[in-house]
PDB file of C-alpha atoms and ligand atoms in Angstrom:
ATOM      1  CA  MET A   1       0.000   0.000   0.000  1.00  0.00           C
ATOM      2  CA  LEU A   2       1.074   3.535  -0.573  1.00  0.00           C
ATOM      3  CA  ALA A   3       0.877   5.495   2.627  1.00  0.00           C
ATOM      4  CA  SER A   4      -0.152   9.103   2.394  1.00  0.00           C
ATOM      5  CA  PRO A   5       1.701  11.751   4.412  1.00  0.00           C
ATOM      6  CA  MET A   6      -1.732  13.231   5.076  1.00  0.00           C
ATOM      7  CA  ALA A   7      -2.672  10.076   6.908  1.00  0.00           C
ATOM      8  CA  ASP A   8      -1.383  11.563  10.111  1.00  0.00           C
ATOM      9  CA  LYS A   9      -1.875  15.134  11.238  1.00  0.00           C
ATOM     10  CA  GLN A  10       1.802  15.607  11.864  1.00  0.00           C
ATOM     11  CA  GLY A  11       2.622  15.017   8.244  1.00  0.00           C
ATOM     12  CA  ALA A  12       0.329  17.668   6.795  1.00  0.00           C
ATOM     13  CA  GLY A  13       2.253  20.712   8.000  1.00  0.00           C
ATOM     14  CA  LEU A  14       5.623  19.234   7.356  1.00  0.00           C
ATOM     15  CA  VAL A  15       5.095  18.969   3.657  1.00  0.00           C
ATOM     16  CA  ASP A  16       5.128  22.786   3.587  1.00  0.00           C
ATOM     17  CA  THR A  17       8.582  23.006   5.035  1.00  0.00           C
ATOM     18  CA  ILE A  18      10.389  21.175   2.277  1.00  0.00           C
ATOM     19  CA  SER A  19      11.492  22.577  -1.028  1.00  0.00           C
ATOM     20  CA  ARG A  20       8.948  23.139  -3.722  1.00  0.00           C
ATOM     21  CA  GLU A  21      10.782  20.880  -6.099  1.00  0.00           C
ATOM     22  CA  TYR A  22      10.831  18.031  -3.656  1.00  0.00           C
ATOM     23  CA  ARG A  23       7.292  18.777  -2.665  1.00  0.00           C
ATOM     24  CA  SER A  24       6.022  18.305  -6.180  1.00  0.00           C
ATOM     25  CA  GLU A  25       7.910  15.045  -6.339  1.00  0.00           C
ATOM     26  CA  ILE A  26       6.300  13.915  -3.131  1.00  0.00           C
ATOM     27  CA  MET A  27       2.881  15.070  -4.205  1.00  0.00           C
ATOM     28  CA  SER A  28       3.209  13.024  -7.341  1.00  0.00           C
ATOM     29  CA  ARG A  29       3.705  10.012  -5.136  1.00  0.00           C
ATOM     30  CA  VAL A  30       0.749  10.778  -2.940  1.00  0.00           C
ATOM     31  CA  GLY A  31      -2.372   9.369  -4.362  1.00  0.00           C
ATOM     32  CA  ALA A  32      -5.650   7.888  -3.499  1.00  0.00           C
ATOM     33  CA  LYS A  33      -5.797   4.135  -3.205  1.00  0.00           C
ATOM     34  CA  ASP A  34      -5.745   3.563  -6.952  1.00  0.00           C
ATOM     35  CA  THR A  35      -2.261   4.931  -7.554  1.00  0.00           C
ATOM     36  CA  LYS A  36      -0.690   4.322 -10.892  1.00  0.00           C
ATOM     37  CA  PRO A  37       1.771   1.491 -10.180  1.00  0.00           C
ATOM     38  CA  GLU A  38      -1.009  -0.445  -8.532  1.00  0.00           C
ATOM     39  CA  MET A  39      -3.268   0.088 -11.513  1.00  0.00           C
ATOM     40  CA  VAL A  40      -0.565  -1.202 -13.833  1.00  0.00           C
ATOM     41  CA  VAL A  41      -0.203  -4.414 -11.828  1.00  0.00           C
ATOM     42  CA  ARG A  42      -3.963  -4.815 -11.564  1.00  0.00           C
ATOM     43  CA  ARG A  43      -4.424  -4.411 -15.297  1.00  0.00           C
ATOM     44  CA  MET A  44      -1.621  -6.879 -16.053  1.00  0.00           C
ATOM     45  CA  LEU A  45      -3.005  -9.540 -13.753  1.00  0.00           C
ATOM     46  CA  HIS A  46      -6.575  -8.994 -14.809  1.00  0.00           C
ATOM     47  CA  ALA A  47      -5.578  -9.332 -18.466  1.00  0.00           C
ATOM     48  CA  ALA A  48      -3.831 -12.598 -17.585  1.00  0.00           C
ATOM     49  CA  GLY A  49      -7.080 -13.890 -16.114  1.00  0.00           C
ATOM     50  CA  TYR A  50      -6.403 -13.446 -12.412  1.00  0.00           C
ATOM     51  CA  ARG A  51      -9.139 -12.246 -10.122  1.00  0.00           C
ATOM     52  CA  TYR A  52      -8.538 -10.686  -6.737  1.00  0.00           C
ATOM     53  CA  ARG A  53      -9.962  -8.681  -3.920  1.00  0.00           C
ATOM     54  CA  LEU A  54      -8.718  -5.148  -3.334  1.00  0.00           C
ATOM     55  CA  HIS A  55      -7.449  -3.502  -0.141  1.00  0.00           C
ATOM     56  CA  ALA A  56      -8.734  -6.164   2.213  1.00  0.00           C
ATOM     57  CA  LYS A  57      -9.463  -4.148   5.325  1.00  0.00           C
ATOM     58  CA  ASP A  58      -9.750  -7.281   7.441  1.00  0.00           C
ATOM     59  CA  LEU A  59      -6.090  -8.236   6.880  1.00  0.00           C
ATOM     60  CA  PRO A  60      -2.945  -6.756   8.459  1.00  0.00           C
ATOM     61  CA  GLY A  61      -1.656  -3.853   6.368  1.00  0.00           C
ATOM     62  CA  LYS A  62      -4.706  -3.953   4.045  1.00  0.00           C
ATOM     63  CA  PRO A  63      -2.936  -5.778   1.204  1.00  0.00           C
ATOM     64  CA  ASP A  64      -3.481  -4.156  -2.190  1.00  0.00           C
ATOM     65  CA  LEU A  65      -4.370  -7.418  -3.933  1.00  0.00           C
ATOM     66  CA  VAL A  66      -5.751 -10.498  -2.213  1.00  0.00           C
ATOM     67  CA  PHE A  67      -6.109 -13.932  -3.818  1.00  0.00           C
ATOM     68  CA  PRO A  68      -8.230 -15.734  -1.234  1.00  0.00           C
ATOM     69  CA  ALA A  69      -8.320 -19.188  -2.849  1.00  0.00           C
ATOM     70  CA  ARG A  70      -4.527 -19.192  -3.255  1.00  0.00           C
ATOM     71  CA  ARG A  71      -4.073 -17.673   0.182  1.00  0.00           C
ATOM     72  CA  LYS A  72      -1.723 -15.078  -1.265  1.00  0.00           C
ATOM     73  CA  VAL A  73      -1.486 -11.322  -1.071  1.00  0.00           C
ATOM     74  CA  VAL A  74       0.459  -8.718  -3.030  1.00  0.00           C
ATOM     75  CA  PHE A  75       1.527  -5.298  -1.829  1.00  0.00           C
ATOM     76  CA  ILE A  76       2.472  -2.652  -4.365  1.00  0.00           C
ATOM     77  CA  ASN A  77       4.713  -0.309  -2.427  1.00  0.00           C
ATOM     78  CA  GLY A  78       5.946   3.160  -3.245  1.00  0.00           C
ATOM     79  CA  CYS A  79       9.745   3.199  -3.069  1.00  0.00           C
ATOM     80  CA  PHE A  80       9.911   6.458  -1.133  1.00  0.00           C
ATOM     81  CA  TRP A  81       7.229   5.907   1.485  1.00  0.00           C
ATOM     82  CA  HIS A  82       8.126   2.304   2.115  1.00  0.00           C
ATOM     83  CA  ARG A  83      11.913   2.756   2.050  1.00  0.00           C
ATOM     84  CA  HIS A  84      12.903   0.513  -0.810  1.00  0.00           C
ATOM     85  CA  ARG A  85      16.458  -0.448   0.205  1.00  0.00           C
ATOM     86  CA  GLY A  86      19.130   0.697  -2.200  1.00  0.00           C
ATOM     87  CA  CYS A  87      16.610   2.230  -4.595  1.00  0.00           C
ATOM     88  CA  ALA A  88      17.255   5.650  -6.143  1.00  0.00           C
ATOM     89  CA  HIS A  89      13.588   6.517  -5.714  1.00  0.00           C
ATOM     90  CA  ALA A  90      13.866   6.071  -1.974  1.00  0.00           C
ATOM     91  CA  ARG A  91      16.443   8.836  -1.607  1.00  0.00           C
ATOM     92  CA  LEU A  92      15.751  11.141   1.297  1.00  0.00           C
ATOM     93  CA  PRO A  93      15.189  14.895   1.024  1.00  0.00           C
ATOM     94  CA  LYS A  94      18.284  16.960   1.739  1.00  0.00           C
ATOM     95  CA  SER A  95      16.496  18.984   4.382  1.00  0.00           C
ATOM     96  CA  ARG A  96      15.187  17.506   7.609  1.00  0.00           C
ATOM     97  CA  THR A  97      16.872  14.258   6.788  1.00  0.00           C
ATOM     98  CA  GLU A  98      16.651  13.037  10.336  1.00  0.00           C
ATOM     99  CA  PHE A  99      12.922  13.594  10.479  1.00  0.00           C
ATOM    100  CA  TRP A 100      12.326  11.771   7.219  1.00  0.00           C
ATOM    101  CA  THR A 101      14.590   8.902   8.202  1.00  0.00           C
ATOM    102  CA  GLU A 102      12.617   8.366  11.379  1.00  0.00           C
ATOM    103  CA  LYS A 103       9.240   8.737   9.759  1.00  0.00           C
ATOM    104  CA  LEU A 104       9.989   6.457   6.836  1.00  0.00           C
ATOM    105  CA  GLU A 105      11.746   3.866   8.967  1.00  0.00           C
ATOM    106  CA  ARG A 106       8.523   3.660  10.985  1.00  0.00           C
ATOM    107  CA  ASN A 107       6.639   2.931   7.765  1.00  0.00           C
ATOM    108  CA  ARG A 108       9.090   0.195   6.901  1.00  0.00           C
ATOM    109  CA  GLU A 109       8.913  -1.365  10.351  1.00  0.00           C
ATOM    110  CA  ARG A 110       5.131  -1.321  10.182  1.00  0.00           C
ATOM    111  CA  ASP A 111       5.299  -3.038   6.783  1.00  0.00           C
ATOM    112  CA  GLU A 112       7.523  -5.738   8.255  1.00  0.00           C
ATOM    113  CA  ARG A 113       5.148  -6.314  11.160  1.00  0.00           C
ATOM    114  CA  ASN A 114       2.225  -6.606   8.764  1.00  0.00           C
ATOM    115  CA  VAL A 115       4.044  -9.143   6.592  1.00  0.00           C
ATOM    116  CA  GLU A 116       4.901 -11.175   9.672  1.00  0.00           C
ATOM    117  CA  ALA A 117       1.310 -11.055  10.917  1.00  0.00           C
ATOM    118  CA  LEU A 118       0.025 -12.151   7.511  1.00  0.00           C
ATOM    119  CA  ARG A 119       2.457 -15.085   7.395  1.00  0.00           C
ATOM    120  CA  GLU A 120       1.357 -16.147  10.854  1.00  0.00           C
ATOM    121  CA  LEU A 121      -2.195 -16.181   9.540  1.00  0.00           C
ATOM    122  CA  GLY A 122      -1.094 -18.488   6.746  1.00  0.00           C
ATOM    123  CA  TRP A 123      -0.841 -15.977   3.916  1.00  0.00           C
ATOM    124  CA  GLU A 124       2.028 -15.838   1.467  1.00  0.00           C
ATOM    125  CA  VAL A 125       3.162 -12.308   0.769  1.00  0.00           C
ATOM    126  CA  LEU A 126       4.776 -10.698  -2.271  1.00  0.00           C
ATOM    127  CA  THR A 127       5.924  -7.098  -2.248  1.00  0.00           C
ATOM    128  CA  VAL A 128       6.133  -5.363  -5.604  1.00  0.00           C
ATOM    129  CA  TRP A 129       8.042  -2.085  -5.696  1.00  0.00           C
ATOM    130  CA  GLU A 130       6.928   0.933  -7.661  1.00  0.00           C
ATOM    131  CA  CYS A 131      10.227   0.975  -9.584  1.00  0.00           C
ATOM    132  CA  GLU A 132       9.712  -2.638 -10.700  1.00  0.00           C
ATOM    133  CA  VAL A 133       6.389  -1.756 -12.272  1.00  0.00           C
ATOM    134  CA  ARG A 134       8.304   0.227 -14.897  1.00  0.00           C
ATOM    135  CA  ASP A 135       9.614  -3.048 -16.267  1.00  0.00           C
ATOM    136  CA  PRO A 136       6.512  -5.221 -16.669  1.00  0.00           C
ATOM    137  CA  ALA A 137       8.329  -7.793 -18.832  1.00  0.00           C
ATOM    138  CA  THR A 138      10.481  -8.699 -15.829  1.00  0.00           C
ATOM    139  CA  LEU A 139       7.872  -8.124 -13.169  1.00  0.00           C
ATOM    140  CA  MET A 140       5.009 -10.083 -14.637  1.00  0.00           C
ATOM    141  CA  PRO A 141       6.710 -13.536 -14.675  1.00  0.00           C
ATOM    142  CA  ARG A 142       7.795 -12.978 -11.081  1.00  0.00           C
ATOM    143  CA  VAL A 143       4.255 -12.189  -9.928  1.00  0.00           C
ATOM    144  CA  VAL A 144       2.790 -15.095 -11.898  1.00  0.00           C
ATOM    145  CA  ALA A 145       5.420 -17.471 -10.459  1.00  0.00           C
ATOM    146  CA  PHE A 146       4.459 -16.314  -6.976  1.00  0.00           C
ATOM    147  CA  LEU A 147       0.766 -16.829  -7.650  1.00  0.00           C
ATOM    148  CA  GLU A 148       1.208 -20.234  -9.272  1.00  0.00           C
ATOM    149  CA  GLN A 149       3.623 -21.633  -6.713  1.00  0.00           C
ATOM    150  CA  GLN A 150       2.060 -24.449  -4.739  1.00  0.00           C
ATOM    151  CA  PRO A 151       2.391 -24.312  -0.979  1.00  0.00           C
ATOM    152  CA  ALA A 152       5.021 -26.644   0.452  1.00  0.00           C
ATOM    153  CA  PRO A 153       3.467 -29.925   1.597  1.00  0.00           C
ATOM    154  CA  PRO A 154       3.110 -30.275   5.372  1.00  0.00           C
ATOM    155  CA  HIS A 155       5.850 -32.287   7.065  1.00  0.00           C
TER     156      HIS A 155
HETATM  157 ZN1  LIG B 201      12.399   1.110  -5.809  1.00  0.00          ZN
END
């Protein structure tokens, strides 16, 4: 899921304190639920015949795509807000770096807790990063492989 900085009150005022250039970059990343990378993945999977539930509110982290019969979920995460490790799109603003580090690390930790909680509930989890959506030819086989993989037999 793509978290919005407006989701908490603290975030709203802080957006004003960063440079206009960076602000427009951030604003382009802030969307409603149907942000672009997610739409791309949804369209790809739908075209391939997959059907899914969206933003399951009853599951930890409200996974973007839920495949109940396969017991699998997919998150489509924004590289900036979810701290994609080593990704150029996750680079921090030059001002208030400490603040952003803390805030975004909290997002990442929350993501990790949600993935753990989902696995404990018996769900398999795939995280797709925004930057990967730009290369559908590579991404698509990976997502399909995840969806088609059979669960390991019980010991
Ligand atoms: Zn990335």
